[in-house]
Short mmCIF file of C-alpha atoms in Angstrom, two decimals:
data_model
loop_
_atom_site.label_atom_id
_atom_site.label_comp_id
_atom_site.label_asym_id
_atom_site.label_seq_id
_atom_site.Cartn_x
_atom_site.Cartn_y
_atom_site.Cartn_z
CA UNK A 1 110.35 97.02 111.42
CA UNK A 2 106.72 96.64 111.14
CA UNK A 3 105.20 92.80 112.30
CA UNK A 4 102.05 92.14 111.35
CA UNK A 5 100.11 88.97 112.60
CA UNK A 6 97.11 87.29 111.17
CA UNK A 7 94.39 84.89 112.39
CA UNK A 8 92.97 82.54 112.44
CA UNK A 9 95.44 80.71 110.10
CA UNK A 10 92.19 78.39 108.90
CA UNK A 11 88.40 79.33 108.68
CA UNK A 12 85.73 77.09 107.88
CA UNK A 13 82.37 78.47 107.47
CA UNK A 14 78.77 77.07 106.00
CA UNK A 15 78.05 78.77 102.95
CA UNK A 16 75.83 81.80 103.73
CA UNK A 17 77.61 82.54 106.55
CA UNK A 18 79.69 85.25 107.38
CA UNK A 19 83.85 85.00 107.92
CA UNK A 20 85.98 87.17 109.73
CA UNK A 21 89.73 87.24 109.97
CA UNK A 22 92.12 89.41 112.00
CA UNK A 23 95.31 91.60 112.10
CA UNK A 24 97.09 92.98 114.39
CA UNK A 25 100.13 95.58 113.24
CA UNK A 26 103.25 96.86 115.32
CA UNK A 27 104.04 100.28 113.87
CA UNK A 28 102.04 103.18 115.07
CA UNK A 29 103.64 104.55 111.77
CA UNK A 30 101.13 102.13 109.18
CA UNK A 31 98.87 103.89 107.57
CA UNK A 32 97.66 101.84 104.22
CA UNK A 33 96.25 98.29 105.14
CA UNK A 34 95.83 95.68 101.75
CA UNK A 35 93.97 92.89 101.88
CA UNK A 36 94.85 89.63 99.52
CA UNK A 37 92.75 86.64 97.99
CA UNK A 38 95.00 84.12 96.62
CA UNK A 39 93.18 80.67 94.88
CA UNK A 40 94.90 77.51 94.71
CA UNK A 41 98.16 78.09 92.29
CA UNK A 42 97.29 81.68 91.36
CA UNK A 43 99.10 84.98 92.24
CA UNK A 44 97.95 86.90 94.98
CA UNK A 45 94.94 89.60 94.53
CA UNK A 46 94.04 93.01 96.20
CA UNK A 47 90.45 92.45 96.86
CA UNK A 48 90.18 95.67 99.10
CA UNK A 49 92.23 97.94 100.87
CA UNK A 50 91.74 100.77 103.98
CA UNK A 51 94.24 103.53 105.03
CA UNK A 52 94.33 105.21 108.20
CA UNK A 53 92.12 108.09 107.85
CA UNK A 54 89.10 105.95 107.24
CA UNK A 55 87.66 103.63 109.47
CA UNK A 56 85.75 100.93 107.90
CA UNK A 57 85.14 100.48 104.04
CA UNK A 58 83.01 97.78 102.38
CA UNK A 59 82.56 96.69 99.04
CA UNK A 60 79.86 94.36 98.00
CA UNK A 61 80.06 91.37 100.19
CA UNK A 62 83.36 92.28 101.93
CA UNK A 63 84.35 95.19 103.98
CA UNK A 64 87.36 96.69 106.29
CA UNK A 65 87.64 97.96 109.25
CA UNK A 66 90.42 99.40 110.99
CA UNK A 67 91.20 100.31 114.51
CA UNK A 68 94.27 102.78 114.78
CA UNK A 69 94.08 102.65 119.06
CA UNK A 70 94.33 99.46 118.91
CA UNK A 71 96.27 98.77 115.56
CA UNK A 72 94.13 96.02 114.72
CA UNK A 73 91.97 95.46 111.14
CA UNK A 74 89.64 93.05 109.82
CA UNK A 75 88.28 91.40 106.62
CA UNK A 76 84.21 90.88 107.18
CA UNK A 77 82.75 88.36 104.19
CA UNK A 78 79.13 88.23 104.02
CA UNK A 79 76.77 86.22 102.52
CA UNK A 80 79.64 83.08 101.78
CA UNK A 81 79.90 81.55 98.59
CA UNK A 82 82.07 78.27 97.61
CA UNK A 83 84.07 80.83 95.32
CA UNK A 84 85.73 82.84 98.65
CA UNK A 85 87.20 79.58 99.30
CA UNK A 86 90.79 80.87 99.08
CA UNK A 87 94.04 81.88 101.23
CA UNK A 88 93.53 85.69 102.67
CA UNK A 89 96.73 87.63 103.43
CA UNK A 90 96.69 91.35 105.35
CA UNK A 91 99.34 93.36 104.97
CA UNK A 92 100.47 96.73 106.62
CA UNK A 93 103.18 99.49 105.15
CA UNK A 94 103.48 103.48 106.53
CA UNK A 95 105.81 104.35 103.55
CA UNK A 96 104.53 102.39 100.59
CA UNK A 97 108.04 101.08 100.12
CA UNK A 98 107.93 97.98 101.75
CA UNK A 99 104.86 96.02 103.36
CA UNK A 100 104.71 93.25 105.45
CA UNK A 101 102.14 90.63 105.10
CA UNK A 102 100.80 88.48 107.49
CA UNK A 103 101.02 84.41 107.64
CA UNK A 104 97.83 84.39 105.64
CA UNK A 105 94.22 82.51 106.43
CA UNK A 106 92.97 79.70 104.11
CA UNK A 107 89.15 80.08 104.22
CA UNK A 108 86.84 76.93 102.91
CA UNK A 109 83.44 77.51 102.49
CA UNK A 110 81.29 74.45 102.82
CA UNK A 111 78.71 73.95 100.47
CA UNK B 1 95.42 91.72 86.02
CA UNK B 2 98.11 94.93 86.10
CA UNK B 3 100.61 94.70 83.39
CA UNK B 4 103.57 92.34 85.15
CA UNK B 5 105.09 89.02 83.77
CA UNK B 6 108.05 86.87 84.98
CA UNK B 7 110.12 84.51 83.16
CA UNK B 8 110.73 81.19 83.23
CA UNK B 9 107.13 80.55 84.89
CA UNK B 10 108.75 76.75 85.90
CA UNK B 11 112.48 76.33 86.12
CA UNK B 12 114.23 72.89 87.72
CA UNK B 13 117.70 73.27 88.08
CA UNK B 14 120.53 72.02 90.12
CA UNK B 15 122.54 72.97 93.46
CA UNK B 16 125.16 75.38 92.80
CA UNK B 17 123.92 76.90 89.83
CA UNK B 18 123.34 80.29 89.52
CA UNK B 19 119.76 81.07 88.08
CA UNK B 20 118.08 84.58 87.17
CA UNK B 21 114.52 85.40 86.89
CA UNK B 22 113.00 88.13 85.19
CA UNK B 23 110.57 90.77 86.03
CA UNK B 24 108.83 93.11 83.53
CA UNK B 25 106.05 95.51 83.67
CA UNK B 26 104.92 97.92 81.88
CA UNK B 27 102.83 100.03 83.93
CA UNK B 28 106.15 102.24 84.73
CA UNK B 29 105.89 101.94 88.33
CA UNK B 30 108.31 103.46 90.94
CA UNK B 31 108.72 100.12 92.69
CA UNK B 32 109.19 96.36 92.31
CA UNK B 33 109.25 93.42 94.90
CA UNK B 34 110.34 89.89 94.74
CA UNK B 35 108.90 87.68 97.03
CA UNK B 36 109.11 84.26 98.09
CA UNK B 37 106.19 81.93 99.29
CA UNK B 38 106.59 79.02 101.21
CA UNK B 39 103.92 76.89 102.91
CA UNK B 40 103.54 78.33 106.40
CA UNK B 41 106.01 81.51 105.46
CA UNK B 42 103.06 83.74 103.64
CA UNK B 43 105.33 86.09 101.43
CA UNK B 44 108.48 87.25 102.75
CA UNK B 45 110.73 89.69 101.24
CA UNK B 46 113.61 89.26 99.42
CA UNK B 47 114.56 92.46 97.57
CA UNK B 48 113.01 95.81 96.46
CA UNK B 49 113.77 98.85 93.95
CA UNK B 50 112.39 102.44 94.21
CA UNK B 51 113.65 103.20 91.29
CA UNK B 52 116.59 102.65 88.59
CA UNK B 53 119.23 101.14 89.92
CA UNK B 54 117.24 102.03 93.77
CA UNK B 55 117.57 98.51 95.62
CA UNK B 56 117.53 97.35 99.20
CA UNK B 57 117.33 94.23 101.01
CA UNK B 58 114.09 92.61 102.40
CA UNK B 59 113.51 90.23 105.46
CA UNK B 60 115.43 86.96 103.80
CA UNK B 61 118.06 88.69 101.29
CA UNK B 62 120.58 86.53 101.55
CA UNK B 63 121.58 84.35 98.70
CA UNK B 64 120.19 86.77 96.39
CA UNK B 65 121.01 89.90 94.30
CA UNK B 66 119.08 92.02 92.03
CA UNK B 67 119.49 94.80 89.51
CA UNK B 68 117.15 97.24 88.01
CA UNK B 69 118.66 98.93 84.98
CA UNK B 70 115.42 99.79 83.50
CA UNK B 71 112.01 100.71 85.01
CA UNK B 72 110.70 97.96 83.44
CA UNK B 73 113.02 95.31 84.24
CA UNK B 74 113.76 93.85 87.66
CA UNK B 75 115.78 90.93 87.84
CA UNK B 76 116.45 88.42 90.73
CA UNK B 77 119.92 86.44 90.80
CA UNK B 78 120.27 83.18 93.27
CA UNK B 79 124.18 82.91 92.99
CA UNK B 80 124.36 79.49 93.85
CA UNK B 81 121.29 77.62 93.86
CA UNK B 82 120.33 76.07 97.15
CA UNK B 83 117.78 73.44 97.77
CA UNK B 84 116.57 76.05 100.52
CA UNK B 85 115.36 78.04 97.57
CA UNK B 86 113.26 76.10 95.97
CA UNK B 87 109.96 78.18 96.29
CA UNK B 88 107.22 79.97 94.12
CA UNK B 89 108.66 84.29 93.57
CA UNK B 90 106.30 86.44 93.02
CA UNK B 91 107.60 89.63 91.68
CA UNK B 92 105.06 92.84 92.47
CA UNK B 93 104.76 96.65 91.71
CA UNK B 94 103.17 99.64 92.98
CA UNK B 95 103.45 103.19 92.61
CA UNK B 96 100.24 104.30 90.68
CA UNK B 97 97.95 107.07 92.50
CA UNK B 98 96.81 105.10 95.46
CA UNK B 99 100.13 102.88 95.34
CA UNK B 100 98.84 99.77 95.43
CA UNK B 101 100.88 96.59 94.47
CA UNK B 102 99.97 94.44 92.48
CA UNK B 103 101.53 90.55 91.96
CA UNK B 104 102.86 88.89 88.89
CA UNK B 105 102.02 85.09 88.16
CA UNK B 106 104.72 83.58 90.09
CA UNK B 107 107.48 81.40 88.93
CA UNK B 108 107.65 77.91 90.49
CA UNK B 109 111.36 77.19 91.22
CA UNK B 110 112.79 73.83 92.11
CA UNK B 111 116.62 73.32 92.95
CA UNK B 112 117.36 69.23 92.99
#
């Protein structure tokens, strides 16, 4: 099956700053890549997403990339505010029936 | 937030009893997830559904069973509680036009 891994697995950044985290995927196969916020004691959120055919996709202060080559992607914040403070999860899945997250990334933003 | 809520939200119970959570949503979407998340684990599979009665295992099935009977409804069974299971589920869907999944709120389990 598919293994994704994610790093780093903890980010601290000044606010203002930018923050970057990283994926790597297995499966040549993947072609829809999630990305998840998740606050302190909340479900998890889909803050953006990228599939294959696209390579790089932004959305206010965050944005995507992907590289299929070398079946890596990235989540790019911008501009950091206290309120991205939060655990980021990828994810990866080529069939939509199953997807397989990575460890996840818990971002702090210092004020 | 996409229509999904579990039941019970917080549930203590003790080894060896069997305990069921609930999934319901009513966006009528193909397929449902229950995951589990544990500190250092991220979410790991347990069981999925593609459809009525449509269920396969995930990554850490054991332990477990499901049953879909309706679209709406997914339920998770733990046969005999373990203290190994004590862990937040999150139950999910996807299956709209872009197939995105989507989480419920979680339900906080603790077996003593």
């Amino acid at each position: 099956g598919e293994n994704v891994e994610q790093h780093p697995s903890t980010l601290s950044v000044q606010e203002g700053d930018s923050a970057v985290i990283k994926c790597t995927y297995s499966d040549s196969a993947s072609n829809y890549f999630p990305w998840y916020k998740q606050e302190l004691g909340k479900r998890p959120q889909l803050i953006i997403d990228i599939r294959s055919n696209v390579g790089e996709k932004k959305d206010q202060r965050i944005a995507v990339t992907l590289n299929k080559t070398a079946k890596h992607f990235s989540l790019h914040i911008t501009e950091t505010q206290p309120e991205d403070s939060a655990v980021y999860f990828c994810a990866a899945t080529n069939t939509g029936n199953q997807f397989y997250f990575g460890t996840g990334t818990s971002l702090t933003v210092i004020p | 937030d996409a229509g999904i809520t579990q039941s019970p939200r917080h549930k203590v119970t003790e080894t060896g009893t069997p305990v069921t959570l609930r999934c319901h949503q009513t966006e009528n979407h193909r397929y449902m997830y229950w995951y589990r998340q544990d500190p250092g684990h991220g979410l790991r599979l347990i069981h999925y559904s593609y459809g009525v009665k449509d269920t396969d295992k995930g990554e850490v099935s054991d332990g477990y069973s499901v049953s879909r009977s309706k679209t709406e409804d997914f339920l998770l069974t733990l046969e005999s509680a373990t203290s190994s299971q004590t862990s937040v589920y999150f139950c999910a869907i996807a299956g709209g036009f872009n197939n995105e999944q989507f989480f419920g709120p979680g339900t906080r389990l603790t077996v003593l």
